[in-house]
Amino acid sequence: MTALPQSAQTSLLREYQEHLLGVFGTPQAVLVRGEGARVWDADGNAYLDFLGGIAVNALGHAHPRWVQAVSEQAQTLGHISNLFTSPQQIALAEKLLELAGAPGGSRVFFANSGSEANEAAFKLARRQGRENPGPLGPRSTVVAVDGSFHGRTMGSLALTAKAAYREPFEPLPGGVVHIAPTVEALEGAIDDGVSALIVEPVRGEQGVHALPDGWLQRARELTREHGALLILDEVQTGIGRTGQWFAFTEQLAPGELPDAITLAKGLGAGFPIGAMITVGSEVSGLLSAGQHGTTFGGNPLATAAALATLQIIEDDDLMSNVRSVSKVLTDGLTGMQDVTTVRAHGFLIGFDVTDERDAEAQASAPLGAAVVAAARSAGFLLNATGPTTIRLAPPLIVSQAQAEDLLAALPEILDQARQAANA
């Protein structure tokens, strides 16, 4: 019998397993090309991308204006180190401060990722503890929230709540306390020994869970009262993802600001860049020359990509698109058979699917993973953040028609997933 020819994708995945560290497991596919909200794999199969590089590809793939901006910058000046600056770096800092509504004296630090932005924020918290001690001396505690995800470097991992991420690498940097996302737990945790509270306005990795109503405003009051910093991790929620530039603007009173904001993911629309915004001169003065740094952060190529991203989001009014298409997706998911809770914050949407199998069956063949696989077979890229939780984080350019295509396909996808999980 003649052997069937091996697909290009199968061959490449074998090479991946031979040459790359296995920290991500086996990739779902080998992607080779993208255009708009679609991508193609090495075998020529097309997919509608409702994952967006995990909330990164704000403009989809190969957006012409973004490509032009990056190409022109690459032909001019790509990297200059932190011993120099560039017009692009200065312009991007000015734009971010403007979008945040930050007062005079506010500043921006550029990094390469969300983890690095949160590392900078962690060091900011440490400096607050030393430079502004409480009645009993230096503040030594940083408070984070259960269900949070702040990154996988050692400092950001100390802030991350998930035990499975943390435990293999302990001991981690100390002084971090995790609390339940309740007002009662918040009020019990913030005292004069706390240097900072770091929190995501919406916990995306947990399955898209917002903070309780009034929680963030109470956090602002308590941190101000006790001399602690309020640091908001908007790595996933920032830059239009929720239909606003920043998710916190829907949770804090008008005019209220945090002390620091971390950004990444959608800021570069696919080009690696992170940022920490420090609000006001007092907070911005906590880190002085030589106390933090990065070789690649804020280089001309990355900042040109981010400037183009922000300009396109504004020019094309993409946040209005996020709000309107999010409603289409939310309305379509709500009441769909086998879909229970739907949690939508713009283009960060989590929904749960019913699984009536016993615990052993659920553990051995998670339904969420089966839904992702069935969706991929049907031509859609989704993400499971838990055994029965699906997350959508599509490009901000996804259209109503593309959303309706997913909604029309989902019932069959869920049926196929159940059959596969029960097999």
Short mmCIF file of C-alpha atoms in Angstrom, two decimals, residues 162-352:
data_model
loop_
_atom_site.label_atom_id
_atom_site.label_comp_id
_atom_site.label_asym_id
_atom_site.label_seq_id
_atom_site.Cartn_x
_atom_site.Cartn_y
_atom_site.Cartn_z
CA LYS A 162 -2.49 30.60 40.09
CA ALA A 163 -0.73 27.95 42.17
CA ALA A 164 0.09 25.75 39.16
CA TYR A 165 2.15 28.59 37.67
CA ARG A 166 3.81 29.59 40.93
CA GLU A 167 4.64 26.41 42.82
CA PRO A 168 7.24 24.87 40.45
CA PHE A 169 9.41 27.98 40.87
CA GLU A 170 9.13 28.79 44.56
CA PRO A 171 10.57 30.47 46.51
CA LEU A 172 9.39 33.57 44.68
CA PRO A 173 9.99 37.18 45.72
CA GLY A 174 8.22 37.61 49.05
CA GLY A 175 5.93 40.13 50.60
CA VAL A 176 2.98 39.43 48.28
CA VAL A 177 -0.47 38.70 49.68
CA HIS A 178 -3.36 37.47 47.52
CA ILE A 179 -6.91 38.33 48.51
CA ALA A 180 -10.38 37.40 47.31
CA PRO A 181 -11.98 39.96 44.98
CA THR A 182 -14.47 41.14 47.58
CA VAL A 183 -14.83 44.54 49.22
CA GLU A 184 -14.61 42.87 52.63
CA ALA A 185 -11.28 41.22 51.78
CA LEU A 186 -10.00 44.49 50.31
CA GLU A 187 -10.89 46.47 53.41
CA GLY A 188 -9.22 43.86 55.59
CA ALA A 189 -6.00 43.85 53.57
CA ILE A 190 -5.14 47.51 52.89
CA ASP A 191 -3.38 49.07 55.86
CA ASP A 192 -0.32 51.20 56.59
CA GLY A 193 2.02 48.28 55.91
CA VAL A 194 0.95 47.94 52.27
CA SER A 195 3.11 49.57 49.60
CA ALA A 196 0.85 48.79 46.63
CA LEU A 197 -2.24 47.02 45.38
CA ILE A 198 -1.97 45.60 41.86
CA VAL A 199 -5.10 44.41 40.08
CA GLU A 200 -6.56 43.73 36.64
CA PRO A 201 -9.85 45.56 36.02
CA VAL A 202 -10.99 42.38 34.21
CA ARG A 203 -9.24 39.08 34.90
CA GLY A 204 -8.97 37.65 31.40
CA GLU A 205 -6.94 34.52 32.09
CA GLN A 206 -9.46 33.45 34.72
CA GLY A 207 -12.21 33.50 32.12
CA VAL A 208 -13.10 37.20 31.80
CA HIS A 209 -14.23 38.15 35.29
CA ALA A 210 -14.72 41.81 36.21
CA LEU A 211 -14.29 43.19 39.69
CA PRO A 212 -17.48 43.62 41.75
CA ASP A 213 -19.29 46.92 41.36
CA GLY A 214 -17.63 49.60 43.44
CA TRP A 215 -14.56 47.48 44.22
CA LEU A 216 -12.03 49.52 42.27
CA GLN A 217 -13.34 52.85 43.55
CA ARG A 218 -13.09 51.56 47.11
CA ALA A 219 -9.55 50.39 46.34
CA ARG A 220 -8.68 53.89 45.18
CA GLU A 221 -10.02 55.36 48.43
CA LEU A 222 -8.23 52.87 50.66
CA THR A 223 -4.87 53.03 48.92
CA ARG A 224 -4.92 56.82 49.03
CA GLU A 225 -5.89 56.79 52.71
CA HIS A 226 -3.07 54.42 53.67
CA GLY A 227 -0.32 55.75 51.40
CA ALA A 228 -0.23 52.73 49.08
CA LEU A 229 -0.04 52.78 45.28
CA LEU A 230 -2.95 51.61 43.16
CA ILE A 231 -1.42 49.84 40.15
CA LEU A 232 -3.71 48.70 37.35
CA ASP A 233 -2.60 45.90 35.06
CA GLU A 234 -4.24 46.78 31.74
CA VAL A 235 -1.92 44.56 29.72
CA GLN A 236 -4.89 42.65 28.30
CA THR A 237 -7.72 45.15 28.78
CA GLY A 238 -6.04 48.33 27.56
CA ILE A 239 -5.79 49.99 24.13
CA GLY A 240 -9.42 49.63 23.08
CA ARG A 241 -9.95 45.98 23.99
CA THR A 242 -13.02 46.73 26.14
CA GLY A 243 -14.33 49.48 23.87
CA GLN A 244 -12.47 52.16 25.85
CA TRP A 245 -8.80 53.11 25.86
CA PHE A 246 -8.58 51.81 29.43
CA ALA A 247 -10.99 49.52 31.26
CA PHE A 248 -10.57 51.39 34.55
CA THR A 249 -12.46 54.41 33.20
CA GLU A 250 -15.69 52.44 33.54
CA GLN A 251 -14.94 51.48 37.15
CA LEU A 252 -13.44 54.60 38.74
CA ALA A 253 -15.31 57.83 39.34
CA PRO A 254 -14.83 60.49 36.64
CA GLY A 255 -11.46 62.18 37.05
CA GLU A 256 -10.07 59.43 39.28
CA LEU A 257 -6.80 57.84 38.18
CA PRO A 258 -4.61 55.01 39.47
CA ASP A 259 -0.98 55.64 40.44
CA ALA A 260 0.40 53.44 37.68
CA ILE A 261 -0.91 51.57 34.64
CA THR A 262 0.82 48.71 32.82
CA LEU A 263 0.22 48.03 29.14
CA ALA A 264 1.37 45.64 26.41
CA LYS A 265 -0.44 43.19 24.10
CA GLY A 266 -2.60 45.40 21.85
CA LEU A 267 -0.29 48.40 22.16
CA GLY A 268 1.94 47.20 19.32
CA ALA A 269 -0.76 45.22 17.47
CA GLY A 270 1.68 42.33 17.14
CA PHE A 271 5.01 44.07 17.64
CA PRO A 272 6.46 43.36 21.11
CA ILE A 273 6.16 46.39 23.35
CA GLY A 274 5.11 47.05 26.94
CA ALA A 275 4.73 50.23 28.96
CA MET A 276 4.27 51.47 32.49
CA ILE A 277 2.59 54.85 32.99
CA THR A 278 3.32 56.55 36.31
CA VAL A 279 0.74 59.15 37.31
CA GLY A 280 1.95 62.41 38.84
CA SER A 281 5.40 63.67 39.75
CA GLU A 282 5.58 62.03 43.18
CA VAL A 283 5.04 58.50 41.85
CA SER A 284 7.16 59.18 38.77
CA GLY A 285 10.05 60.17 41.02
CA LEU A 286 10.20 56.82 42.80
CA LEU A 287 12.49 55.27 40.17
CA SER A 288 15.61 57.30 39.44
CA ALA A 289 18.47 56.95 36.96
CA GLY A 290 20.07 53.52 37.06
CA GLN A 291 17.36 51.85 39.15
CA HIS A 292 15.65 50.16 36.21
CA GLY A 293 16.29 49.69 32.52
CA THR A 294 15.99 47.64 29.36
CA THR A 295 18.06 47.26 26.21
CA PHE A 296 15.28 46.92 23.66
CA GLY A 297 12.39 48.72 25.34
CA GLY A 298 10.93 51.65 23.44
CA ASN A 299 13.18 51.33 20.41
CA PRO A 300 12.20 53.22 17.22
CA LEU A 301 10.70 50.15 15.51
CA ALA A 302 8.47 49.18 18.44
CA THR A 303 7.32 52.72 19.13
CA ALA A 304 6.58 53.36 15.45
CA ALA A 305 4.39 50.24 15.43
CA ALA A 306 2.55 51.41 18.56
CA LEU A 307 2.05 54.95 17.23
CA ALA A 308 0.56 53.55 14.04
CA THR A 309 -1.69 51.26 16.09
CA LEU A 310 -3.10 54.11 18.18
CA GLN A 311 -3.61 56.30 15.13
CA ILE A 312 -5.48 53.60 13.21
CA ILE A 313 -7.71 52.81 16.20
CA GLU A 314 -8.62 56.50 16.37
CA ASP A 315 -8.96 57.14 12.64
CA ASP A 316 -11.12 54.07 12.00
CA ASP A 317 -13.16 54.48 15.20
CA LEU A 318 -12.44 50.87 16.07
CA MET A 319 -13.67 51.20 19.63
CA SER A 320 -17.17 51.89 18.32
CA ASN A 321 -16.85 48.72 16.27
CA VAL A 322 -15.79 46.82 19.39
CA ARG A 323 -18.82 48.02 21.32
CA SER A 324 -21.35 47.27 18.56
CA VAL A 325 -19.99 43.88 17.49
CA SER A 326 -19.49 42.85 21.11
CA LYS A 327 -23.23 43.34 21.60
CA VAL A 328 -23.93 41.11 18.59
CA LEU A 329 -21.73 38.38 20.03
CA THR A 330 -23.13 38.75 23.54
CA ASP A 331 -26.75 38.71 22.37
CA GLY A 332 -26.07 35.69 20.18
CA LEU A 333 -24.33 33.71 22.90
CA THR A 334 -26.90 34.54 25.57
CA GLY A 335 -29.57 31.89 25.51
CA MET A 336 -27.71 29.63 23.07
CA GLN A 337 -28.27 26.00 23.95
CA ASP A 338 -25.47 24.57 26.13
CA VAL A 339 -24.07 28.06 26.82
CA THR A 340 -24.56 29.29 30.37
CA THR A 341 -22.95 32.48 31.70
CA VAL A 342 -21.70 35.09 29.21
CA ARG A 343 -19.25 37.74 30.46
CA ALA A 344 -18.52 40.45 27.92
CA HIS A 345 -16.27 43.48 28.16
CA GLY A 346 -15.97 44.71 24.61
CA PHE A 347 -13.84 42.23 22.68
CA LEU A 348 -12.89 40.32 25.79
CA ILE A 349 -15.68 37.77 26.12
CA GLY A 350 -15.88 34.65 28.25
CA PHE A 351 -18.66 32.10 28.19
CA ASP A 352 -19.22 28.79 29.91
#
